[in-house]
mmCIF file of C-alpha atoms in Angstrom:
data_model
loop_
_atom_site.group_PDB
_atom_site.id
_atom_site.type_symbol
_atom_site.label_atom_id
_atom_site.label_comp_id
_atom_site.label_asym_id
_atom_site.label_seq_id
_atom_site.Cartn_x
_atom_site.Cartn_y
_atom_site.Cartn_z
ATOM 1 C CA UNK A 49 23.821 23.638 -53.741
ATOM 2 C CA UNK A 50 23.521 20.523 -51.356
ATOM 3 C CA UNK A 51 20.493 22.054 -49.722
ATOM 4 C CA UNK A 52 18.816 22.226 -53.087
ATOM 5 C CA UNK A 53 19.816 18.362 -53.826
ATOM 6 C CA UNK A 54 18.163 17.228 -51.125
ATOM 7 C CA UNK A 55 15.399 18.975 -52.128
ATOM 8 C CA UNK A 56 15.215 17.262 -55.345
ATOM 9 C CA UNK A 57 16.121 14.359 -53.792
ATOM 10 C CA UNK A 58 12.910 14.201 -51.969
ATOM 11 C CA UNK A 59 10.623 15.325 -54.612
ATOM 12 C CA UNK A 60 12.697 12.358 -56.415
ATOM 13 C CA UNK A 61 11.257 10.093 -53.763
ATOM 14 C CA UNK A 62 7.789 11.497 -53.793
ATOM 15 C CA UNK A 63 7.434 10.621 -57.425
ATOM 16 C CA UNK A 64 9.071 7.312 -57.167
ATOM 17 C CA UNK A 65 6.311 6.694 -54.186
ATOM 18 C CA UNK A 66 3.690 7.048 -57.012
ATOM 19 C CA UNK A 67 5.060 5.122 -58.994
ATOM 20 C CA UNK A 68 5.664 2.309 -56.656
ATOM 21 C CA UNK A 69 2.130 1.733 -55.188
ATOM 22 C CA UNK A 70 0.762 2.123 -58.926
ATOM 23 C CA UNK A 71 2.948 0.017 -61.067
ATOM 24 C CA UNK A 72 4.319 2.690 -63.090
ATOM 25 C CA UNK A 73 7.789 1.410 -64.806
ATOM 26 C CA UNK A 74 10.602 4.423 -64.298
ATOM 27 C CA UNK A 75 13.836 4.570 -64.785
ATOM 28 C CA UNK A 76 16.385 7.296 -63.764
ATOM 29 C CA UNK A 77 17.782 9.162 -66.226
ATOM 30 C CA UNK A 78 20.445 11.518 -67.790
ATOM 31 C CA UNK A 79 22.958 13.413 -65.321
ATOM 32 C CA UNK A 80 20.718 11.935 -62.504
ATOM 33 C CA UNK A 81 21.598 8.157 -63.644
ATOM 34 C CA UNK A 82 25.456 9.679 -64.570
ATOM 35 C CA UNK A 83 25.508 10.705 -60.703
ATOM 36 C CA UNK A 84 24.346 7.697 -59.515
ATOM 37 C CA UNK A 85 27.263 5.593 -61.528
ATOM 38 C CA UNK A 86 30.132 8.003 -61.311
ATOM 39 C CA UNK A 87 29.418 9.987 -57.489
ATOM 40 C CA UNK A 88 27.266 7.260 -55.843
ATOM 41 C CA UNK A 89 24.593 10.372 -55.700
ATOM 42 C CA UNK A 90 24.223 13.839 -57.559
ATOM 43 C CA UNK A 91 26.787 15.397 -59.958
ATOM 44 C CA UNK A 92 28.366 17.980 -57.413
ATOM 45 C CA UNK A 93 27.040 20.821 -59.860
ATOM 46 C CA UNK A 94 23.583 19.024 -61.003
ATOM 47 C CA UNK A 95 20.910 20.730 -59.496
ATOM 48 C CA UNK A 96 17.981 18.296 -60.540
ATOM 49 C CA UNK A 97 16.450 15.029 -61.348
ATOM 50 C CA UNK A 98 15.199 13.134 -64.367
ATOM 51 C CA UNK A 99 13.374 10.563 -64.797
ATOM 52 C CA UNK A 100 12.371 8.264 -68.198
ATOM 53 C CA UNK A 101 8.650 6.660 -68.415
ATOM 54 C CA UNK A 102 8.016 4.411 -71.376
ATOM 55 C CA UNK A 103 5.190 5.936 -73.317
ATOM 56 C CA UNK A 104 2.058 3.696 -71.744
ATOM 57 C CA UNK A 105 3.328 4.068 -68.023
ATOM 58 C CA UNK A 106 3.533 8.144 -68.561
ATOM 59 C CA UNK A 107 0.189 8.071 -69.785
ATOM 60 C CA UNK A 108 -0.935 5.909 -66.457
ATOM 61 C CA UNK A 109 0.944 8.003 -64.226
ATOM 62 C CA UNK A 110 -0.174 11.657 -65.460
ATOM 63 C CA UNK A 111 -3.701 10.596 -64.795
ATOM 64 C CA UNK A 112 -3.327 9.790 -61.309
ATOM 65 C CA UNK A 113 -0.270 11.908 -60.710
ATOM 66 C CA UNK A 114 -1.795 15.285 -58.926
ATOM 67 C CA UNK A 115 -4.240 13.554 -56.999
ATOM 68 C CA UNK A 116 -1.648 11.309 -55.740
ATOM 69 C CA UNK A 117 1.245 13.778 -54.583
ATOM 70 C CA UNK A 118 -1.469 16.364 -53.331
ATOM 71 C CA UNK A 119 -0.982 20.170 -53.103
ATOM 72 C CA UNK A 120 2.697 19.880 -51.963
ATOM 73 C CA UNK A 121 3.294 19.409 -55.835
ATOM 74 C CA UNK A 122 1.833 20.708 -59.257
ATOM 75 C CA UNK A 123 1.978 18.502 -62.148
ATOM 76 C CA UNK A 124 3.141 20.845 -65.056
ATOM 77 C CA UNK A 125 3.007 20.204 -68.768
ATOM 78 C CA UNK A 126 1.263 22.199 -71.424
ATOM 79 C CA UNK A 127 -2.219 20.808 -70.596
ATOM 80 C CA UNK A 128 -2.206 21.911 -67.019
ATOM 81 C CA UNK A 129 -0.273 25.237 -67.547
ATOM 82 C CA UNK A 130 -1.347 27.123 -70.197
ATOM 83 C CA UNK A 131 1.973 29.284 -70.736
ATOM 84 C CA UNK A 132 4.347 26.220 -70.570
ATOM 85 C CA UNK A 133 5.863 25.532 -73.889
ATOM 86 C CA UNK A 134 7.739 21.758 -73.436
ATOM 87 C CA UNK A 135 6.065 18.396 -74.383
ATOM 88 C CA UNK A 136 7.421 16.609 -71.558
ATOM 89 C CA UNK A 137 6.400 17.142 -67.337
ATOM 90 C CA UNK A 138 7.903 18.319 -64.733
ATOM 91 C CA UNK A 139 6.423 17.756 -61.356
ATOM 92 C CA UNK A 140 7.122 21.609 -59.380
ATOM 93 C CA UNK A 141 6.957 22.285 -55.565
ATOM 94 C CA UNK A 142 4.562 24.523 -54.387
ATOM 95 C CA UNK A 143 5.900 27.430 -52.456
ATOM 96 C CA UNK A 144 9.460 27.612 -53.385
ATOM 97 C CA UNK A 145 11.522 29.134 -56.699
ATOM 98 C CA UNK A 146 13.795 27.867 -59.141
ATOM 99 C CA UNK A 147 13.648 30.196 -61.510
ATOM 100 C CA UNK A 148 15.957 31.583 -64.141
ATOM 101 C CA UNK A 149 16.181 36.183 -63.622
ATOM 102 C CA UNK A 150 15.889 36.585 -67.250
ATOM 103 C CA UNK A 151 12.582 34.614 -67.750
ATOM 104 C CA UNK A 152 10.986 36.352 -64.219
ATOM 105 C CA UNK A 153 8.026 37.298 -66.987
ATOM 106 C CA UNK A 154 7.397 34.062 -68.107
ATOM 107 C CA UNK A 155 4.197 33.810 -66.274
ATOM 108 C CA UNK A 156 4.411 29.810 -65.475
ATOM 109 C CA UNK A 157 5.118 27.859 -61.952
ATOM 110 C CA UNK A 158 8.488 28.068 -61.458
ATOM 111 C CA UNK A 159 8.584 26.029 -58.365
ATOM 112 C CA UNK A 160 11.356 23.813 -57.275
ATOM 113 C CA UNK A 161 11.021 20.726 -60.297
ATOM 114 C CA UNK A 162 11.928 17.362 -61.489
ATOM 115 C CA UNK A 163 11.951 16.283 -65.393
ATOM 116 C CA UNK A 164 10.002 13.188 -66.430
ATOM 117 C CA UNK A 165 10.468 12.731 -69.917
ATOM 118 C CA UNK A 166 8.554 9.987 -72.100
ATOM 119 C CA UNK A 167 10.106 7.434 -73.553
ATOM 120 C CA UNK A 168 8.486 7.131 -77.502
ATOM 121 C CA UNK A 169 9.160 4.966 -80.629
ATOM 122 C CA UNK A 170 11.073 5.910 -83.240
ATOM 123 C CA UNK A 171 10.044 4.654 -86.349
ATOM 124 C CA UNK A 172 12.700 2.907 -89.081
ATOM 125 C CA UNK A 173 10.653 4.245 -91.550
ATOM 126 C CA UNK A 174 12.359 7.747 -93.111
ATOM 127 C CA UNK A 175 8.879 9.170 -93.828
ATOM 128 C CA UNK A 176 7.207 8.221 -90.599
ATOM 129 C CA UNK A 177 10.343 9.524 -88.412
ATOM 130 C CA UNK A 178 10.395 12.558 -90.171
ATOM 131 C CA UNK A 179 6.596 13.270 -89.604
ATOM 132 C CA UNK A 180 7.284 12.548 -85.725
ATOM 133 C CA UNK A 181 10.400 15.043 -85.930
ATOM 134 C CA UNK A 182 8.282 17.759 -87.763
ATOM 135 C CA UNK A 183 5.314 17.320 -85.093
ATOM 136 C CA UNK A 184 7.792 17.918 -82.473
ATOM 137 C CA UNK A 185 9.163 20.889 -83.858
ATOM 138 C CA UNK A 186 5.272 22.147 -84.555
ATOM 139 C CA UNK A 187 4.194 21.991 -81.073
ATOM 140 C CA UNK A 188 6.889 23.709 -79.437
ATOM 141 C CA UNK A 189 6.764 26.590 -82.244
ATOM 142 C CA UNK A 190 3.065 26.328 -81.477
ATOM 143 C CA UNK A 191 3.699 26.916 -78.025
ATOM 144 C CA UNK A 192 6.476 29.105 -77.725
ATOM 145 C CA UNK A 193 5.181 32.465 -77.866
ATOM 146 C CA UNK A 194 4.623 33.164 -74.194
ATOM 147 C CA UNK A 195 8.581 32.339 -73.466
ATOM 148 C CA UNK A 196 9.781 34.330 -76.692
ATOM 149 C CA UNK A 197 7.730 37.122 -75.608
ATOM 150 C CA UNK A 198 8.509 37.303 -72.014
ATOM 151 C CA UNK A 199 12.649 37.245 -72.805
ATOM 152 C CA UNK A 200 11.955 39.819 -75.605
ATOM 153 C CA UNK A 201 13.249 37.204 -78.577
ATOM 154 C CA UNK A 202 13.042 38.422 -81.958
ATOM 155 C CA UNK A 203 10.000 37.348 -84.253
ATOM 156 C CA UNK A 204 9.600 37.282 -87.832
ATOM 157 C CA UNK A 205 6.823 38.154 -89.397
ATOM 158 C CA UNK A 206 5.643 34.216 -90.035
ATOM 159 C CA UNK A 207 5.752 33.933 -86.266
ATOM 160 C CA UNK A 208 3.595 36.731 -85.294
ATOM 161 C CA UNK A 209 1.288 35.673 -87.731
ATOM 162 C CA UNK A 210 1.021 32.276 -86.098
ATOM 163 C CA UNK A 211 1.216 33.821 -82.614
ATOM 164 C CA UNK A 212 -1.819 35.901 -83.885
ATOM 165 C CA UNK A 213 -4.006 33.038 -83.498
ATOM 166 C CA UNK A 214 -5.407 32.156 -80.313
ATOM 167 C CA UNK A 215 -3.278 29.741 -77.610
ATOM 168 C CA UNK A 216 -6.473 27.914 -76.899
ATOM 169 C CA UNK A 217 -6.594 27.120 -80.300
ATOM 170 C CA UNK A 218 -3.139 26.282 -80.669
ATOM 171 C CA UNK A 219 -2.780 24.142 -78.026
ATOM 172 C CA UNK A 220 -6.012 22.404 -79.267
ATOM 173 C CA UNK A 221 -3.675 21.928 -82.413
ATOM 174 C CA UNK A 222 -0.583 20.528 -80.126
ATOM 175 C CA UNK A 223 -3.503 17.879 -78.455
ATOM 176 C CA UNK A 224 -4.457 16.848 -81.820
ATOM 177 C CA UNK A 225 -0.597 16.601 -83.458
ATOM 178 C CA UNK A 226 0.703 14.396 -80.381
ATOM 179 C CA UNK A 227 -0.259 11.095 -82.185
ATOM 180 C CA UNK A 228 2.606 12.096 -84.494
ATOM 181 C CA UNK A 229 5.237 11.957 -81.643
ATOM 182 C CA UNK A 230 3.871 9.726 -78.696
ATOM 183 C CA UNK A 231 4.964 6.086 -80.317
ATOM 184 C CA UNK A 232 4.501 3.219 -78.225
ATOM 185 C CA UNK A 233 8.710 2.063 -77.871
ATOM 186 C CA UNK A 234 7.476 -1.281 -77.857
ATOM 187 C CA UNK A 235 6.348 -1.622 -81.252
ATOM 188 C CA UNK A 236 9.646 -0.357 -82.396
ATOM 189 C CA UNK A 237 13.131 -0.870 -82.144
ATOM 190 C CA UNK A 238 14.543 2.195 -80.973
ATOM 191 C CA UNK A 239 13.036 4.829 -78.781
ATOM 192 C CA UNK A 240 14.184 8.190 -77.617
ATOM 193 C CA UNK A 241 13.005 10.492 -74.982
ATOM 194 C CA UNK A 242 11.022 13.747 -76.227
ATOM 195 C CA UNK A 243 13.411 16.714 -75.621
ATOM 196 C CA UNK A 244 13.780 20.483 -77.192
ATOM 197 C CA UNK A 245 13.709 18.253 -80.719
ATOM 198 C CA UNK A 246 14.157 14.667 -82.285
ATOM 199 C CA UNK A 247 17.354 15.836 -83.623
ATOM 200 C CA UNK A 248 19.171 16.355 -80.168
ATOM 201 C CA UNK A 249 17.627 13.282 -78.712
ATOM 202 C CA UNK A 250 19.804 10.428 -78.421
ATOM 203 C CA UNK A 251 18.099 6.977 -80.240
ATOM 204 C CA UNK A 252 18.670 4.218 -78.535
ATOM 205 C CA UNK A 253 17.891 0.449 -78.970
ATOM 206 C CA UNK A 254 15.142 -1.159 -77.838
ATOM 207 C CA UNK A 255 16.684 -3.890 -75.599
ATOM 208 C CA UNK A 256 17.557 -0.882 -72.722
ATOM 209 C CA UNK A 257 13.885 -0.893 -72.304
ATOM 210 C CA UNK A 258 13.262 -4.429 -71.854
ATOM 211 C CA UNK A 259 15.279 -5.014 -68.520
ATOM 212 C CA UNK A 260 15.500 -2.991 -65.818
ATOM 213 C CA UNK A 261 17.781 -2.910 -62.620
ATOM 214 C CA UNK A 262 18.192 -1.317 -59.333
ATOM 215 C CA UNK A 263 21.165 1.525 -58.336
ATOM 216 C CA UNK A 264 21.901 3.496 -55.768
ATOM 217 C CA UNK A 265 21.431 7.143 -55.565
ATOM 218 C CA UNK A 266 22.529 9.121 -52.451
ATOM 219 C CA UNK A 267 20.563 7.108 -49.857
ATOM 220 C CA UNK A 268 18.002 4.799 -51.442
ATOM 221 C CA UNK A 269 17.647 2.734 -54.538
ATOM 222 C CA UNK A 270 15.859 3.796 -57.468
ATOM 223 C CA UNK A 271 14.685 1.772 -61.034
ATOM 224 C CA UNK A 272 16.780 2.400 -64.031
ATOM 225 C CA UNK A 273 18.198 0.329 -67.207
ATOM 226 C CA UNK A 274 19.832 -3.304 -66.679
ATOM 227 C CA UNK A 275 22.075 -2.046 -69.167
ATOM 228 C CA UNK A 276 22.937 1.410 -67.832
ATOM 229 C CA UNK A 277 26.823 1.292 -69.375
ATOM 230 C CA UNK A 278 25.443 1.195 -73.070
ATOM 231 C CA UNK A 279 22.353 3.791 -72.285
ATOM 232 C CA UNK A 280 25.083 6.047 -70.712
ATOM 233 C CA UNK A 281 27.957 5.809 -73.688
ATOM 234 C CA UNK A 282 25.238 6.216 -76.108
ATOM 235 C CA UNK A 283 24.023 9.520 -74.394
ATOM 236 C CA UNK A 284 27.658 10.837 -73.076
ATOM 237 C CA UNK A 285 30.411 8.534 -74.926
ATOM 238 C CA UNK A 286 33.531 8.014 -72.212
ATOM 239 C CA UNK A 287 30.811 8.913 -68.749
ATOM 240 C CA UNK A 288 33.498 8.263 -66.277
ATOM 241 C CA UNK A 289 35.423 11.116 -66.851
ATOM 242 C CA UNK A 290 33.913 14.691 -65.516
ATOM 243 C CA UNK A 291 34.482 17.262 -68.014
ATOM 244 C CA UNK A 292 36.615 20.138 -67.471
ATOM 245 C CA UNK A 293 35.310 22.495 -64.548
ATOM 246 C CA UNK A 294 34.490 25.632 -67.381
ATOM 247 C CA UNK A 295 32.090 23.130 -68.782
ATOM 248 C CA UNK A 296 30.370 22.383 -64.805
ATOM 249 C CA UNK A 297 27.911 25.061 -65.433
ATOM 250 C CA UNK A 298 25.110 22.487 -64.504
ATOM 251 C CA UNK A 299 21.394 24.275 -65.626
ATOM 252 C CA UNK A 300 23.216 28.103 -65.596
ATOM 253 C CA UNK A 301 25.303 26.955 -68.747
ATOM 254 C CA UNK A 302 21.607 26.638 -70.695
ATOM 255 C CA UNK A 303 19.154 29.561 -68.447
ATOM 256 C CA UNK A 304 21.123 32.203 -67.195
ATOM 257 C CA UNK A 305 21.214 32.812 -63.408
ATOM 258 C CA UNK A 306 19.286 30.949 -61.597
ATOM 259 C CA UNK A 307 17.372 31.885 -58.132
ATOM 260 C CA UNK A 308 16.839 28.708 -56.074
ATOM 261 C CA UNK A 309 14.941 29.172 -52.454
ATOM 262 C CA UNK A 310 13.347 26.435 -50.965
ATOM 263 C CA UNK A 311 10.927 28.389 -48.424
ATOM 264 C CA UNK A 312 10.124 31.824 -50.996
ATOM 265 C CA UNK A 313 7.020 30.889 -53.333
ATOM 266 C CA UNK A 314 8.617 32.364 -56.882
ATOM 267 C CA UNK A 315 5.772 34.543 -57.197
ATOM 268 C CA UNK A 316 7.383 36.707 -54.333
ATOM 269 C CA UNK A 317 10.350 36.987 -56.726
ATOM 270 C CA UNK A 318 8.568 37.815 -60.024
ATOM 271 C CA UNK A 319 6.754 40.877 -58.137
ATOM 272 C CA UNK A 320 10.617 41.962 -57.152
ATOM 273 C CA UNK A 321 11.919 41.462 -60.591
ATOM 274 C CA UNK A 322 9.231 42.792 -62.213
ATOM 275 C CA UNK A 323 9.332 46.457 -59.981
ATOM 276 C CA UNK A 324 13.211 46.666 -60.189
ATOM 277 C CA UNK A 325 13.556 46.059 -64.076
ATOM 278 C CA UNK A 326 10.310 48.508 -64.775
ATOM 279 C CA UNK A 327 11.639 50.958 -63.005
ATOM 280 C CA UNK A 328 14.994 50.111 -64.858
ATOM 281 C CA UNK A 329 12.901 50.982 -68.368
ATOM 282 C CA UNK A 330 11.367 54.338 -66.795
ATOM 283 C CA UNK A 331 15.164 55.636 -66.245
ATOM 284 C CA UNK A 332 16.018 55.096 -69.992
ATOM 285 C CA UNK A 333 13.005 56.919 -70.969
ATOM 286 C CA UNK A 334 13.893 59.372 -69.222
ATOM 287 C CA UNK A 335 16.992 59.708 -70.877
ATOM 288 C CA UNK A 336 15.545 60.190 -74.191
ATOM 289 C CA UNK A 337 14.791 63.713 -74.623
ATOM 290 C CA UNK A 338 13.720 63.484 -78.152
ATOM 291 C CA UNK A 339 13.182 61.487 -81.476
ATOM 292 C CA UNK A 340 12.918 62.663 -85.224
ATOM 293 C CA UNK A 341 12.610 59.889 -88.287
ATOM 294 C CA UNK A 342 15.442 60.951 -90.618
ATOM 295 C CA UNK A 343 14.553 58.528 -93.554
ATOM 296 C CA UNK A 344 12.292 55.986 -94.868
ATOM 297 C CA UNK A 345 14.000 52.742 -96.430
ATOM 298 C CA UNK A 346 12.397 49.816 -98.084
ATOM 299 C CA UNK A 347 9.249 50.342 -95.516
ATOM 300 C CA UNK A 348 11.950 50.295 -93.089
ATOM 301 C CA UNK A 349 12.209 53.456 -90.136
ATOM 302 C CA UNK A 350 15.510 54.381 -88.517
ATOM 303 C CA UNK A 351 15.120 56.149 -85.553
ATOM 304 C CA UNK A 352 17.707 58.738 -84.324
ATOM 305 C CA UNK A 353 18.457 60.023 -81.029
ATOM 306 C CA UNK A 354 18.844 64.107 -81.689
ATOM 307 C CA UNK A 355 20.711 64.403 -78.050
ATOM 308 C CA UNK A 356 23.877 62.284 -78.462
ATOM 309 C CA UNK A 357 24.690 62.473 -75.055
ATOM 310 C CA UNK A 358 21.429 60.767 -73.964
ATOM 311 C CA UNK A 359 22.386 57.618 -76.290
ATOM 312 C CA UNK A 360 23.901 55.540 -73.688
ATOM 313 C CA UNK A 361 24.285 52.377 -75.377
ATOM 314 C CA UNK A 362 22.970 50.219 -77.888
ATOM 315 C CA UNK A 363 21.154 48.323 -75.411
ATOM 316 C CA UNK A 364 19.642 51.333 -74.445
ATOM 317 C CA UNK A 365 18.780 51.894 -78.051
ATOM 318 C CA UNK A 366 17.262 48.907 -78.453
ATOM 319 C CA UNK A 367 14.952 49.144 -76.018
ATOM 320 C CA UNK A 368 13.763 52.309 -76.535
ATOM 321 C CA UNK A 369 12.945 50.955 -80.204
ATOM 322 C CA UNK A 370 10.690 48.583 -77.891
ATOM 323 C CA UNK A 371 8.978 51.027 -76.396
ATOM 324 C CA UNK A 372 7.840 52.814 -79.757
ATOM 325 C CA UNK A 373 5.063 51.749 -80.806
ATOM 326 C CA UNK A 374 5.171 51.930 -85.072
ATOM 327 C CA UNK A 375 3.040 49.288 -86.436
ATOM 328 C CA UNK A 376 5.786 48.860 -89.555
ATOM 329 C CA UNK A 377 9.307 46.749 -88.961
ATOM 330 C CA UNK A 378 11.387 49.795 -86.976
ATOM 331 C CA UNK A 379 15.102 49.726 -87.073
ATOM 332 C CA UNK A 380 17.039 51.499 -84.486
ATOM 333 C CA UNK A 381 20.515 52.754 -84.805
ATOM 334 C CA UNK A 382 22.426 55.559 -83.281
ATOM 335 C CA UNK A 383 24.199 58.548 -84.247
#
């Protein structure tokens, strides 16, 4: 794990470089910020960085941003990847992996990353913050079908409908709907950093943007909020006490497990994923000697296995049901 935070450390520095020689306002963020006031440097279990940008400076920086770090780094967001499904950026390294096993088909850059999030107004208004909170929640619906598809989630038949239409066009959508959520924070007087949804974001005042300090984090100093002790209660209520160590997950509480290498480029690691768990799918069809449809139900088919010793589990059983092709809804149970 230290190997990896040093890693992130220095793409950390990298970015703050940027920043630096362009006058881009940053401030660190979230666990990285929490490290910096409770460990003097990374949360033991943390395995990233984040970083905040107020709305205008985000803007600045993702302009310049690829040019400026080079081809060590790729600048990821939904404009620049077409698969990635977040309205946020996260800055990857080039020829290394941090990638989650169960998403190995999720056919993005899944380089070694850092979060930087925007910083955007949130309106007082009811109506107005419940437009940005509904554009939020559009794009990433928008964009979600190459991640739903690639970890096999279910999908109603509203979201293959929508999924139906082309991603070019959707994303042209997402381009269009962004107005909704990018606020400038200072021409309102609370902001919030764009996340999975306006709901789980945490509002904060205004006055943590206005004045900014500097703190230390592992070896160098790095921008973040003057007022860092209300930003962090808001965000994590009593921060100075580490929560119990079932709940030190870090990211492989949320993704699954992870694969972290810092010299294999994660393409290397989707190709061996991709042969092990195919070949994984071959054996169960092999397994299944033989399929009749025993009844029809409100346009519904259930599928039966006629060899009961074949049926090795419900997982099994469900994805064989995958592999049928029946353009109705198929149900799959077995005997």
């Amino acid at each position: 794990m230290r190997e990896v935070q040093l890693f992130d450390l220095q793409i950390l520095k990298d970015v703050v470089r940027v920043c630096d020689n362009n006058n881009i306002k940053y401030m660190i963020s979230s666990g990285t910020l929490l490290g910096a006031v409770r460990h003097g440097g990374f949360i033991p279990w943390d395995d990233d960085t984040d970083i905040y940008m107020p709305l205008s400076d985000y803007k600045k920086f993702l302009k310049i941003a690829q040019r400026e770090l080079g081809e060590k780094y790729f600048v990821q967001n939904y404009k620049t990847d077409k698969n990635y499904s977040e309205m946020w950026t996260q800055i990857r390294a080039n020829g290394t992996t941090s990638m989650p096993v169960k998403a190995y088909k999720f056919n993005i850059h899944y380089g070694m990353c850092m979060d930087i999030f925007p910083a955007v107004g949130v309106s007082d208004a009811p109506k107005k913050k419940l437009k940005q909170k509904k554009a939020l929640s559009l794009n990433r619906l928008l964009l979600h079908d190459a991640y739903a598809k690639a970890v096999n989630e279910p999908m109603n038949y509203k979201l293959k409908l929508i999924y139906a239409i082309p991603r070019c066009i959707r994303r042209m959508i997402c381009k269009i709907n962004e107005h909704r959520i990018m606020l400038d924070p200072m021409k309102y007087n609370q902001w919030a950093a764009v996340w999975y949804s306006m709901e789980i974001s945490v509002i904060q005042p205004k006055k943590i943007l206005e004045k900014f300090t500097k703190i230390k984090f592992e070896d160098e100093y790095f921008n973040t909020f003057d007022d860092y002790d209300l930003y962090l209660k808001n965000v994590y209520g009593d921060y100075m006490t580490p929560p119990p160590e079932n709940k030190r997950g870090g990211h492989t509480d949320e993704l699954g497990n992870i694969i972290f290498d810092l010299h294999k480029d994660y393409s290397e690691y989707k190709k061996e994923l991709s042969e092990k768990y195919d070949q994984n799918e071959k054996n169960i069809r092999s397994v299944l000697q033989w399929v009749t449809i025993s009844k029809y139900k409100k346009g519904e088919m259930q599928v039966y296995l006629l060899d009961k010793n074949s049926w090795t589990s419900k997982k099994a059983a469900d994805k064989f049901c995958k592999m049928v092709e029946f353009v109705s809804l198929l149900k799959c149970t077995s005997p």
